[in-house]
Short mmCIF file of C-alpha atoms in Angstrom, two decimals:
data_model
loop_
_atom_site.label_atom_id
_atom_site.label_comp_id
_atom_site.label_asym_id
_atom_site.label_seq_id
_atom_site.Cartn_x
_atom_site.Cartn_y
_atom_site.Cartn_z
CA MET A 1 131.04 -75.13 61.92
CA GLY A 2 131.14 -78.80 62.87
CA ASN A 3 128.70 -78.64 65.78
CA GLN A 4 126.38 -76.30 63.87
CA LEU A 5 126.35 -78.72 60.95
CA LEU A 6 125.41 -81.65 63.17
CA GLU A 7 122.66 -79.66 64.88
CA ALA A 8 121.22 -78.53 61.55
CA ALA A 9 121.28 -82.10 60.22
CA GLU A 10 119.49 -83.46 63.29
CA GLN A 11 116.90 -80.69 63.23
CA LEU A 12 116.17 -81.35 59.58
CA GLU A 13 115.74 -85.06 60.26
CA ASN A 14 113.33 -84.43 63.14
CA GLU A 15 111.24 -81.73 61.48
CA ARG A 16 111.25 -82.72 57.81
CA ASN A 17 111.84 -86.48 58.07
CA ILE A 18 114.90 -86.09 55.83
CA PRO A 19 117.72 -88.48 56.85
CA LYS A 20 120.69 -86.71 58.44
CA GLN A 21 123.14 -88.32 56.04
CA VAL A 22 121.34 -86.84 53.05
CA PHE A 23 121.87 -83.33 54.42
CA ILE A 24 125.54 -83.98 55.22
CA ASN A 25 126.17 -85.44 51.77
CA ALA A 26 124.64 -82.33 50.21
CA ILE A 27 127.00 -80.05 52.17
CA CYS A 28 130.01 -82.20 51.29
CA ASP A 29 129.11 -82.14 47.60
CA ALA A 30 128.75 -78.35 47.68
CA ILE A 31 132.15 -77.83 49.32
CA LEU A 32 133.81 -80.26 46.90
CA ALA A 33 132.29 -78.44 43.94
CA ALA A 34 133.66 -75.12 45.21
CA TYR A 35 137.13 -76.66 45.67
CA LYS A 36 137.16 -78.08 42.16
CA ARG A 37 136.41 -74.67 40.71
CA LYS A 38 139.68 -73.42 42.27
CA VAL A 39 141.76 -76.29 40.87
CA PRO A 40 142.40 -77.06 37.18
CA ASP A 41 140.01 -79.72 35.87
CA HIS A 42 142.80 -82.20 35.03
CA ASN A 43 144.06 -82.13 38.62
CA VAL A 44 140.89 -83.07 40.54
CA ASP A 45 140.55 -86.75 39.71
CA GLY A 46 139.87 -88.71 42.88
CA VAL A 47 139.40 -85.66 45.10
CA HIS A 48 136.73 -86.30 47.75
CA THR A 49 135.46 -85.16 51.12
CA GLN A 50 135.44 -86.91 54.48
CA PHE A 51 133.02 -86.15 57.31
CA ASP A 52 133.94 -86.65 60.96
CA GLU A 53 130.76 -87.89 62.66
CA VAL A 54 132.13 -87.00 66.11
CA THR A 55 133.28 -83.41 65.54
CA GLY A 56 131.12 -82.63 62.53
CA GLU A 57 134.15 -81.32 60.60
CA ILE A 58 134.50 -81.77 56.84
CA GLY A 59 137.91 -82.32 55.18
CA ILE A 60 138.98 -82.43 51.54
CA PHE A 61 141.32 -85.24 50.47
CA ALA A 62 143.14 -85.94 47.22
CA PRO A 63 145.18 -88.96 46.03
CA LYS A 64 148.86 -88.05 45.44
CA THR A 65 151.70 -90.11 44.00
CA ILE A 66 155.00 -90.21 45.93
CA VAL A 67 157.85 -88.84 43.76
CA GLU A 68 161.45 -87.61 44.17
CA ALA A 69 160.72 -84.15 42.81
CA VAL A 70 157.23 -82.63 42.64
CA VAL A 71 156.11 -81.33 39.25
CA ASN A 72 152.33 -81.08 39.91
CA GLU A 73 151.55 -80.25 43.53
CA HIS A 74 147.90 -81.15 43.09
CA ARG A 75 148.72 -84.74 42.10
CA GLU A 76 152.16 -85.45 43.57
CA ILE A 77 153.95 -85.39 46.95
CA ALA A 78 157.70 -85.51 47.66
CA ILE A 79 159.12 -88.65 49.25
CA ASP A 80 160.52 -86.72 52.21
CA GLU A 81 157.16 -85.11 52.95
CA ALA A 82 155.37 -88.42 52.56
CA LYS A 83 157.72 -90.14 55.06
CA GLU A 84 156.85 -87.52 57.64
CA LEU A 85 153.28 -88.75 57.39
CA LEU A 86 154.05 -92.47 57.02
CA PRO A 87 157.67 -93.58 57.54
CA ASP A 88 157.35 -96.87 55.62
CA VAL A 89 156.11 -95.44 52.29
CA GLU A 90 158.05 -95.84 49.05
CA LEU A 91 158.30 -94.10 45.71
CA GLY A 92 155.35 -94.65 43.39
CA GLU A 93 152.83 -95.31 46.14
CA ILE A 94 149.65 -93.26 46.34
CA LEU A 95 148.60 -91.54 49.56
CA GLU A 96 145.33 -89.86 50.52
CA ILE A 97 146.46 -86.37 51.49
CA ASP A 98 144.42 -83.78 53.38
CA VAL A 99 144.23 -80.77 51.04
CA THR A 100 141.70 -78.78 53.07
CA PRO A 101 142.61 -75.07 52.57
CA ASP A 102 144.01 -73.18 55.58
CA ASP A 103 141.42 -70.46 55.04
CA PHE A 104 138.62 -73.01 55.22
CA ALA A 105 136.27 -70.65 57.08
CA GLU A 106 136.58 -68.11 54.30
CA TYR A 107 136.49 -70.92 51.81
CA GLY A 108 133.23 -72.15 53.35
CA ARG A 109 131.61 -68.77 52.88
CA ILE A 110 132.59 -68.79 49.23
CA ALA A 111 131.02 -72.22 48.92
CA ALA A 112 127.90 -71.29 50.91
CA GLN A 113 125.82 -70.29 47.92
CA ALA A 114 126.73 -73.41 46.01
CA ALA A 115 126.06 -75.46 49.11
CA LYS A 116 122.64 -73.89 49.46
CA GLN A 117 121.71 -74.63 45.85
CA ILE A 118 122.92 -78.19 45.89
CA MET A 119 121.42 -78.82 49.31
CA THR A 120 118.04 -77.51 48.16
CA GLN A 121 118.14 -79.82 45.17
CA ARG A 122 119.25 -82.82 47.18
CA LEU A 123 116.68 -82.20 49.88
CA ARG A 124 113.97 -81.96 47.26
CA GLU A 125 115.12 -85.24 45.73
CA ALA A 126 115.28 -86.90 49.14
CA GLU A 127 111.83 -85.64 50.05
CA LYS A 128 110.55 -86.84 46.69
CA ASP A 129 112.00 -90.31 47.27
CA LEU A 130 110.54 -90.48 50.77
CA ILE A 131 107.10 -89.48 49.54
CA LYS A 132 107.30 -92.16 46.84
CA GLN A 133 108.32 -94.81 49.34
CA GLU A 134 105.53 -93.89 51.74
CA PHE A 135 102.98 -93.69 48.94
CA VAL A 136 103.78 -97.15 47.57
CA GLY A 137 103.03 -98.69 50.95
CA ARG A 138 99.85 -96.67 51.45
CA GLN A 139 98.27 -96.54 47.99
CA GLY A 140 94.79 -98.02 47.96
CA THR A 141 94.32 -97.77 51.72
CA MET A 142 92.46 -95.52 54.13
CA MET A 143 94.42 -93.12 56.32
CA THR A 144 93.40 -90.84 59.16
CA GLY A 145 94.84 -87.35 59.27
CA GLN A 146 94.21 -83.78 60.28
CA ILE A 147 93.34 -80.94 57.95
CA LYS A 148 96.46 -78.76 57.92
CA ARG A 149 95.50 -75.93 55.60
CA ILE A 150 93.13 -74.98 52.80
CA GLU A 151 94.61 -73.52 49.62
CA ILE A 152 92.60 -71.53 47.10
CA LEU A 153 93.38 -72.62 43.54
CA ASN A 154 93.51 -70.37 40.48
CA ASN A 155 89.91 -71.29 39.64
CA GLY A 156 88.80 -70.09 43.07
CA LYS A 157 88.07 -73.58 44.40
CA PRO A 158 89.62 -74.94 47.60
CA ASN A 159 92.34 -77.57 47.79
CA VAL A 160 92.32 -79.28 51.19
CA VAL A 161 95.74 -80.30 52.53
CA VAL A 162 95.77 -83.12 55.10
CA ASP A 163 98.66 -83.95 57.42
CA LEU A 164 99.08 -87.72 57.20
CA GLY A 165 102.23 -87.97 59.29
CA ARG A 166 105.03 -88.89 56.89
CA PHE A 167 103.57 -86.87 54.03
CA GLU A 168 100.78 -84.50 53.09
CA GLY A 169 97.68 -85.54 51.19
CA HIS A 170 95.79 -83.19 48.88
CA ILE A 171 92.02 -83.37 48.39
CA PRO A 172 91.29 -81.56 45.11
CA PRO A 173 87.77 -80.17 44.53
CA ARG A 174 86.52 -83.21 42.58
CA GLU A 175 87.51 -85.54 45.46
CA GLN A 176 85.61 -83.50 48.07
CA LEU A 177 82.08 -84.25 49.30
CA PRO A 178 79.51 -81.94 47.67
CA GLY A 179 78.47 -79.16 50.01
CA GLU A 180 80.96 -80.18 52.70
CA THR A 181 82.77 -77.43 54.63
CA TYR A 182 86.28 -78.54 55.56
CA LYS A 183 87.83 -76.91 58.63
CA VAL A 184 91.49 -76.63 59.58
CA GLY A 185 92.29 -78.87 62.54
CA SER A 186 89.46 -81.32 61.87
CA ARG A 187 90.19 -85.04 61.87
CA ILE A 188 89.37 -86.79 58.61
CA ARG A 189 89.63 -90.22 57.00
CA VAL A 190 90.69 -90.29 53.36
CA TYR A 191 91.48 -92.84 50.65
CA VAL A 192 95.04 -92.67 49.24
CA LYS A 193 94.42 -92.57 45.51
CA GLU A 194 97.37 -91.54 43.32
CA LEU A 195 100.76 -89.82 43.11
CA ARG A 196 101.30 -86.89 40.77
CA GLU A 197 104.86 -86.01 39.81
CA SER A 198 104.21 -83.02 37.57
CA GLY A 199 105.61 -80.47 40.06
CA ARG A 200 108.97 -80.12 41.79
CA VAL A 201 107.67 -82.18 44.71
CA PRO A 202 105.28 -85.12 44.15
CA THR A 203 101.71 -84.56 45.26
CA VAL A 204 99.76 -87.36 46.94
CA ILE A 205 96.10 -87.18 45.91
CA VAL A 206 93.65 -88.46 48.51
CA SER A 207 89.90 -88.78 48.18
CA HIS A 208 86.83 -88.29 50.33
CA THR A 209 84.48 -89.51 47.58
CA ASN A 210 86.04 -92.77 46.40
CA GLU A 211 83.90 -95.91 46.73
CA GLU A 212 86.83 -97.79 48.23
CA LEU A 213 86.81 -95.39 51.18
CA VAL A 214 83.39 -96.73 52.22
CA LYS A 215 84.67 -100.28 51.85
CA GLU A 216 87.69 -99.54 54.04
CA MET A 217 85.45 -97.95 56.69
CA PHE A 218 83.23 -101.04 56.84
CA GLU A 219 86.32 -103.25 57.18
CA LEU A 220 87.34 -101.12 60.14
CA GLU A 221 83.91 -101.14 61.81
CA VAL A 222 82.78 -104.72 61.05
CA PRO A 223 85.03 -107.53 62.39
CA GLU A 224 83.22 -110.08 60.21
CA ILE A 225 84.36 -108.20 57.11
CA ASP A 226 87.88 -107.81 58.41
CA ASP A 227 88.27 -111.56 59.06
CA GLY A 228 86.64 -112.56 55.75
CA THR A 229 83.43 -114.06 57.14
CA VAL A 230 81.41 -111.38 55.37
CA GLU A 231 82.43 -110.18 51.92
CA ILE A 232 81.68 -106.90 50.18
CA LYS A 233 80.72 -108.09 46.71
CA ALA A 234 79.91 -104.76 45.08
CA ILE A 235 79.57 -101.10 45.91
CA ALA A 236 78.00 -98.13 44.14
CA ARG A 237 78.29 -94.59 45.40
CA GLU A 238 77.14 -91.08 44.63
CA ALA A 239 79.32 -89.33 47.19
CA GLY A 240 77.56 -87.09 49.64
CA TYR A 241 74.13 -88.48 48.80
CA ARG A 242 73.79 -92.26 48.81
CA THR A 243 75.77 -95.50 48.72
CA LYS A 244 74.58 -99.04 48.06
CA ILE A 245 76.79 -101.88 49.25
CA ALA A 246 76.16 -105.58 48.49
CA VAL A 247 77.36 -108.08 51.10
CA HIS A 248 77.55 -111.87 51.31
CA SER A 249 78.23 -114.19 54.25
CA ASN A 250 80.49 -117.24 53.98
CA ASP A 251 78.96 -118.52 57.23
CA PRO A 252 75.28 -119.52 57.02
CA ASP A 253 74.84 -118.61 60.68
CA ILE A 254 75.95 -115.01 60.12
CA ASP A 255 73.53 -112.49 58.64
CA PRO A 256 75.71 -110.22 56.46
CA VAL A 257 73.28 -107.31 56.52
CA GLY A 258 72.83 -107.47 60.28
CA ALA A 259 76.59 -107.73 60.81
CA CYS A 260 77.14 -104.52 58.85
CA ILE A 261 74.35 -102.63 60.58
CA GLY A 262 75.33 -103.72 64.08
CA SER A 263 73.39 -103.64 67.33
CA ARG A 264 70.92 -100.75 67.16
CA GLY A 265 72.67 -99.59 63.99
CA ALA A 266 75.88 -98.69 65.84
CA ARG A 267 78.32 -99.98 63.21
CA ILE A 268 76.73 -98.41 60.18
CA GLN A 269 76.09 -95.18 62.09
CA ASN A 270 79.83 -94.75 62.62
CA VAL A 271 80.34 -94.90 58.86
CA VAL A 272 77.42 -92.56 58.21
CA ASN A 273 78.82 -90.02 60.67
CA GLU A 274 82.25 -90.15 59.05
CA LEU A 275 80.67 -89.53 55.64
CA ARG A 276 78.70 -86.54 56.95
CA ASN A 277 75.31 -88.33 57.10
CA GLU A 278 75.48 -89.87 53.65
CA LYS A 279 72.70 -92.47 53.25
CA ILE A 280 73.91 -96.07 53.07
CA ASP A 281 71.84 -99.06 51.88
CA VAL A 282 73.26 -102.46 52.85
CA ILE A 283 72.02 -104.99 50.29
CA ARG A 284 72.06 -108.78 50.47
CA TYR A 285 74.11 -110.06 47.52
CA SER A 286 72.82 -112.92 45.39
CA ALA A 287 74.39 -114.80 42.49
CA ASP A 288 70.88 -114.94 41.02
CA PRO A 289 70.49 -111.70 39.03
CA ILE A 290 66.73 -111.66 39.69
CA ASP A 291 67.24 -111.62 43.45
CA PHE A 292 70.17 -109.25 43.22
CA ILE A 293 68.29 -106.71 41.10
CA SER A 294 65.25 -106.94 43.36
CA ASN A 295 67.40 -106.41 46.47
CA ALA A 296 69.36 -103.59 44.85
CA LEU A 297 66.17 -101.62 44.13
CA SER A 298 65.27 -101.68 47.82
CA PRO A 299 63.36 -100.15 49.52
CA ALA A 300 60.97 -100.41 46.54
CA ARG A 301 58.82 -103.55 46.18
CA ILE A 302 59.21 -105.40 42.87
CA THR A 303 56.54 -107.58 41.24
CA THR A 304 58.10 -108.84 37.99
CA VAL A 305 61.58 -108.95 36.44
CA ALA A 306 62.51 -109.90 32.87
CA LEU A 307 66.14 -110.37 31.81
CA TYR A 308 67.44 -109.73 28.29
CA ASP A 309 70.79 -110.59 26.77
CA ASP A 310 71.04 -107.67 24.36
CA PRO A 311 74.01 -107.12 22.04
CA ALA A 312 74.64 -103.83 23.84
CA GLY A 313 74.82 -105.58 27.21
CA LYS A 314 72.74 -107.06 30.02
CA ARG A 315 69.33 -105.46 30.43
CA ALA A 316 66.50 -105.96 32.91
CA GLU A 317 62.89 -104.82 32.72
CA VAL A 318 61.29 -104.36 36.12
CA ILE A 319 57.59 -103.98 36.95
CA VAL A 320 56.53 -102.35 40.21
CA PRO A 321 53.16 -101.44 41.75
CA ASP A 322 52.00 -97.94 40.83
CA ASP A 323 52.66 -96.62 44.33
CA GLN A 324 56.24 -97.97 44.22
CA LEU A 325 57.34 -96.37 40.94
CA SER A 326 58.78 -93.14 42.32
CA LEU A 327 60.44 -95.06 45.17
CA ALA A 328 62.08 -97.51 42.76
CA ILE A 329 63.38 -94.74 40.51
CA GLY A 330 64.45 -92.51 43.38
CA LYS A 331 65.08 -88.79 43.52
CA ASN A 332 66.47 -87.68 40.16
CA GLY A 333 66.77 -91.38 39.21
CA GLN A 334 69.34 -92.02 41.94
CA ASN A 335 67.96 -95.32 43.28
CA VAL A 336 67.75 -97.07 39.91
CA ARG A 337 71.06 -95.55 38.81
CA LEU A 338 72.89 -96.93 41.85
CA ALA A 339 71.12 -100.29 41.51
CA ALA A 340 72.24 -100.54 37.89
CA LYS A 341 75.82 -99.74 38.83
CA LEU A 342 75.75 -102.18 41.74
CA THR A 343 74.38 -105.11 39.72
CA GLU A 344 76.03 -104.20 36.39
CA TRP A 345 72.64 -104.52 34.67
CA LYS A 346 70.87 -101.80 32.72
CA ILE A 347 67.51 -101.48 34.47
CA ASP A 348 64.27 -100.16 32.94
CA ILE A 349 61.41 -99.63 35.40
CA ARG A 350 57.69 -99.40 34.60
CA SER A 351 54.57 -99.43 36.72
CA GLU A 352 51.79 -102.01 36.46
CA THR A 353 49.53 -99.39 34.88
CA GLN A 354 52.17 -98.42 32.31
CA ILE A 355 52.68 -102.04 31.26
CA LYS A 356 48.97 -102.86 31.05
CA GLY A 357 48.11 -103.79 27.49
CA GLN A 358 51.75 -103.55 26.43
CA PRO A 359 53.99 -106.46 25.38
CA PHE A 360 56.29 -107.53 28.19
CA GLY A 361 58.99 -110.17 28.37
CA VAL A 362 59.12 -110.76 24.61
CA GLY A 363 62.57 -112.10 23.80
CA ALA A 364 63.56 -112.29 27.46
CA THR A 365 65.87 -115.09 28.57
CA THR A 366 64.15 -115.20 31.97
CA THR A 367 60.91 -113.76 33.31
CA VAL A 368 60.08 -114.10 37.00
CA VAL A 369 57.07 -112.94 38.99
CA LEU A 370 57.91 -112.05 42.57
CA GLU A 371 55.39 -112.59 45.36
CA PRO A 372 54.32 -109.10 46.41
CA LYS A 373 54.55 -109.79 50.14
CA GLU A 374 57.34 -112.28 50.73
CA LYS A 375 59.23 -111.42 47.54
CA ASP A 376 59.92 -115.10 46.80
CA LYS A 377 60.52 -115.26 43.08
CA GLN A 378 58.35 -117.76 41.19
CA PRO A 379 58.92 -118.66 37.52
CA VAL A 380 55.60 -118.02 35.78
CA GLU A 381 55.37 -121.48 34.25
CA LYS A 382 56.20 -123.27 37.54
CA ALA A 383 54.31 -121.18 40.07
CA SER A 384 51.26 -123.44 40.37
CA GLU A 385 53.43 -126.54 40.60
CA LYS A 386 55.41 -125.09 43.49
CA GLU A 387 52.27 -123.96 45.29
CA GLU A 388 50.79 -127.47 45.00
CA LYS A 389 53.99 -128.95 46.38
CA SER A 390 53.97 -126.54 49.33
CA ILE A 391 50.32 -127.31 50.16
CA ALA A 392 50.79 -131.06 49.81
CA SER A 393 53.91 -131.20 51.99
CA PRO A 394 53.46 -128.93 55.03
CA GLU A 395 55.81 -131.08 57.09
CA LYS A 396 58.66 -130.29 54.70
CA GLN A 397 58.11 -126.61 55.22
CA ASP A 398 58.70 -127.09 58.94
CA ALA A 399 62.08 -128.66 58.14
CA VAL A 400 63.34 -125.64 56.21
CA PRO A 401 66.26 -123.99 58.06
CA GLU A 402 65.44 -120.74 59.80
CA ASN A 403 66.10 -117.64 57.71
CA ASN A 404 69.26 -115.89 58.86
CA ASN A 405 67.72 -112.50 58.28
CA SER A 406 65.68 -112.17 61.46
CA GLU A 407 64.12 -108.91 60.36
CA LYS A 408 62.79 -110.42 57.12
CA THR A 409 61.57 -113.51 58.98
CA THR A 410 59.71 -111.43 61.55
CA GLU A 411 58.16 -109.32 58.82
CA ALA A 412 57.01 -112.40 56.90
CA GLU A 413 55.57 -113.98 60.06
CA SER A 414 53.69 -110.79 60.85
CA GLU A 415 52.23 -110.66 57.37
CA ILE A 416 51.18 -114.31 57.52
CA LYS A 417 49.60 -113.80 60.96
CA ALA A 418 47.73 -110.77 59.65
CA GLU A 419 46.41 -112.78 56.73
CA VAL A 420 45.34 -115.63 59.04
CA ASP A 421 43.57 -113.22 61.39
CA GLU A 422 41.85 -111.55 58.47
CA THR A 423 40.72 -114.93 57.14
CA LYS A 424 39.37 -115.90 60.58
CA ASP A 425 37.44 -112.65 60.78
CA GLU A 426 35.94 -113.27 57.35
CA ILE A 427 34.92 -116.80 58.37
CA LYS A 428 33.31 -115.52 61.59
CA GLU A 429 31.48 -112.81 59.69
CA GLU A 430 30.23 -115.30 57.12
CA SER A 431 29.10 -117.71 59.88
CA LYS A 432 27.29 -114.89 61.61
CA LYS A 433 25.49 -113.99 58.39
CA LYS A 434 24.51 -117.63 57.84
CA ARG A 435 23.11 -117.90 61.37
CA GLY A 436 21.19 -114.69 60.79
CA ARG A 437 19.70 -115.97 57.55
CA LYS A 438 18.82 -119.32 59.14
CA LYS A 439 17.13 -117.64 62.10
CA LYS A 440 15.18 -115.39 59.75
CA GLU A 441 14.04 -118.39 57.72
CA GLU A 442 12.94 -120.20 60.89
CA THR A 443 11.01 -117.13 62.02
CA LEU A 444 9.26 -116.81 58.69
CA ALA A 445 8.43 -120.50 58.72
CA ALA A 446 6.98 -120.21 62.21
CA GLU A 447 4.86 -117.22 61.23
CA GLY A 448 3.57 -119.07 58.18
CA GLY A 449 2.57 -122.05 60.32
CA SER A 450 0.59 -119.81 62.70
CA LYS A 451 -1.40 -118.32 59.85
CA ASP A 452 -2.30 -121.76 58.54
CA THR A 453 -3.63 -122.74 61.95
#
């Protein structure tokens, strides 16, 4: 029995991650319980088991008092018998005596059922404790696992079970990506969300839809986020469809948007692939709510924003060109809904045609008109003053630090160049027309002079 017990304990530790000592303690407790049932209750005080780690044998021991004449054999031992064990003992001393029954093999079979019951309970408790310990260290983090099996719940929906090494994670239907087909054996990254203890064994709930999962993926893919150079300020997600993530750089030389996208989009593409081609918008964060709201509504172009401090909460009214209205709102209102969640502002969007002739900005704490091309916000009452300053001080414009967002800078330069070229063309055309008119006048004058002659 000893060797078999050791082998079973080691196998359990290797396959179920249950410590060997837990299994051995469960067997010892079961055997002790069976022994106590054979002995009167008042005679089992101090009885215990001992396990030999070398042989794997289990013995039962009881404390016995040394007496001249034995009255209770379960609690006393004669002095002559005690001296055979230890020659130097005296009356009144207490010895630990091996009381393991001679028919221990038969005795073990009698105790087998009790051992099985207690062992099952102890193993369940040990497994429960291990799951709790592992969960505490992993809660709120991303883990990579392999889909182990798919269970069909009573409502007919699938529950995806993921092997995460030390424990299993369960992805219930509401934590699964809409329309996603999960396959056994597939590798998957999940967010460790919560621990449920309603059943006999705790269940670790993991998510494939949680916003924090996207954040963890960007931390893994973008070194600048991992080392704190770039911060994720806010995130809004409609899992399976679209995510907006607002980022900020603590280093003026690092473009936060470019860092997240990566060379040729490699970094963001890794995240998109992991999320089964979910669309991801990386937004430049701004402490200025006007800029932040405008950025959050990307890719739509915004012309005017008015902010209101309503009793019900922060509210923004946004005006967009007519051809940008559907883009700003998004499919089924998704773009504006995500922007509102990202910025924590309630956003109302109207087109320029819709607002024409209607009151706008009444009661607003701030109203800002954004330049339609460069999107530089200009307070209405200070726009002309700023323009005059820019025209009067061109040398100061040259001293402005280069914009970190190379894409935006290139776009702005292209637009300016296009405007300059267009202006040159207009000037050339006007000069051509003037020369034509002058030539015509000279011709008419010459013809008139000939007639007079």
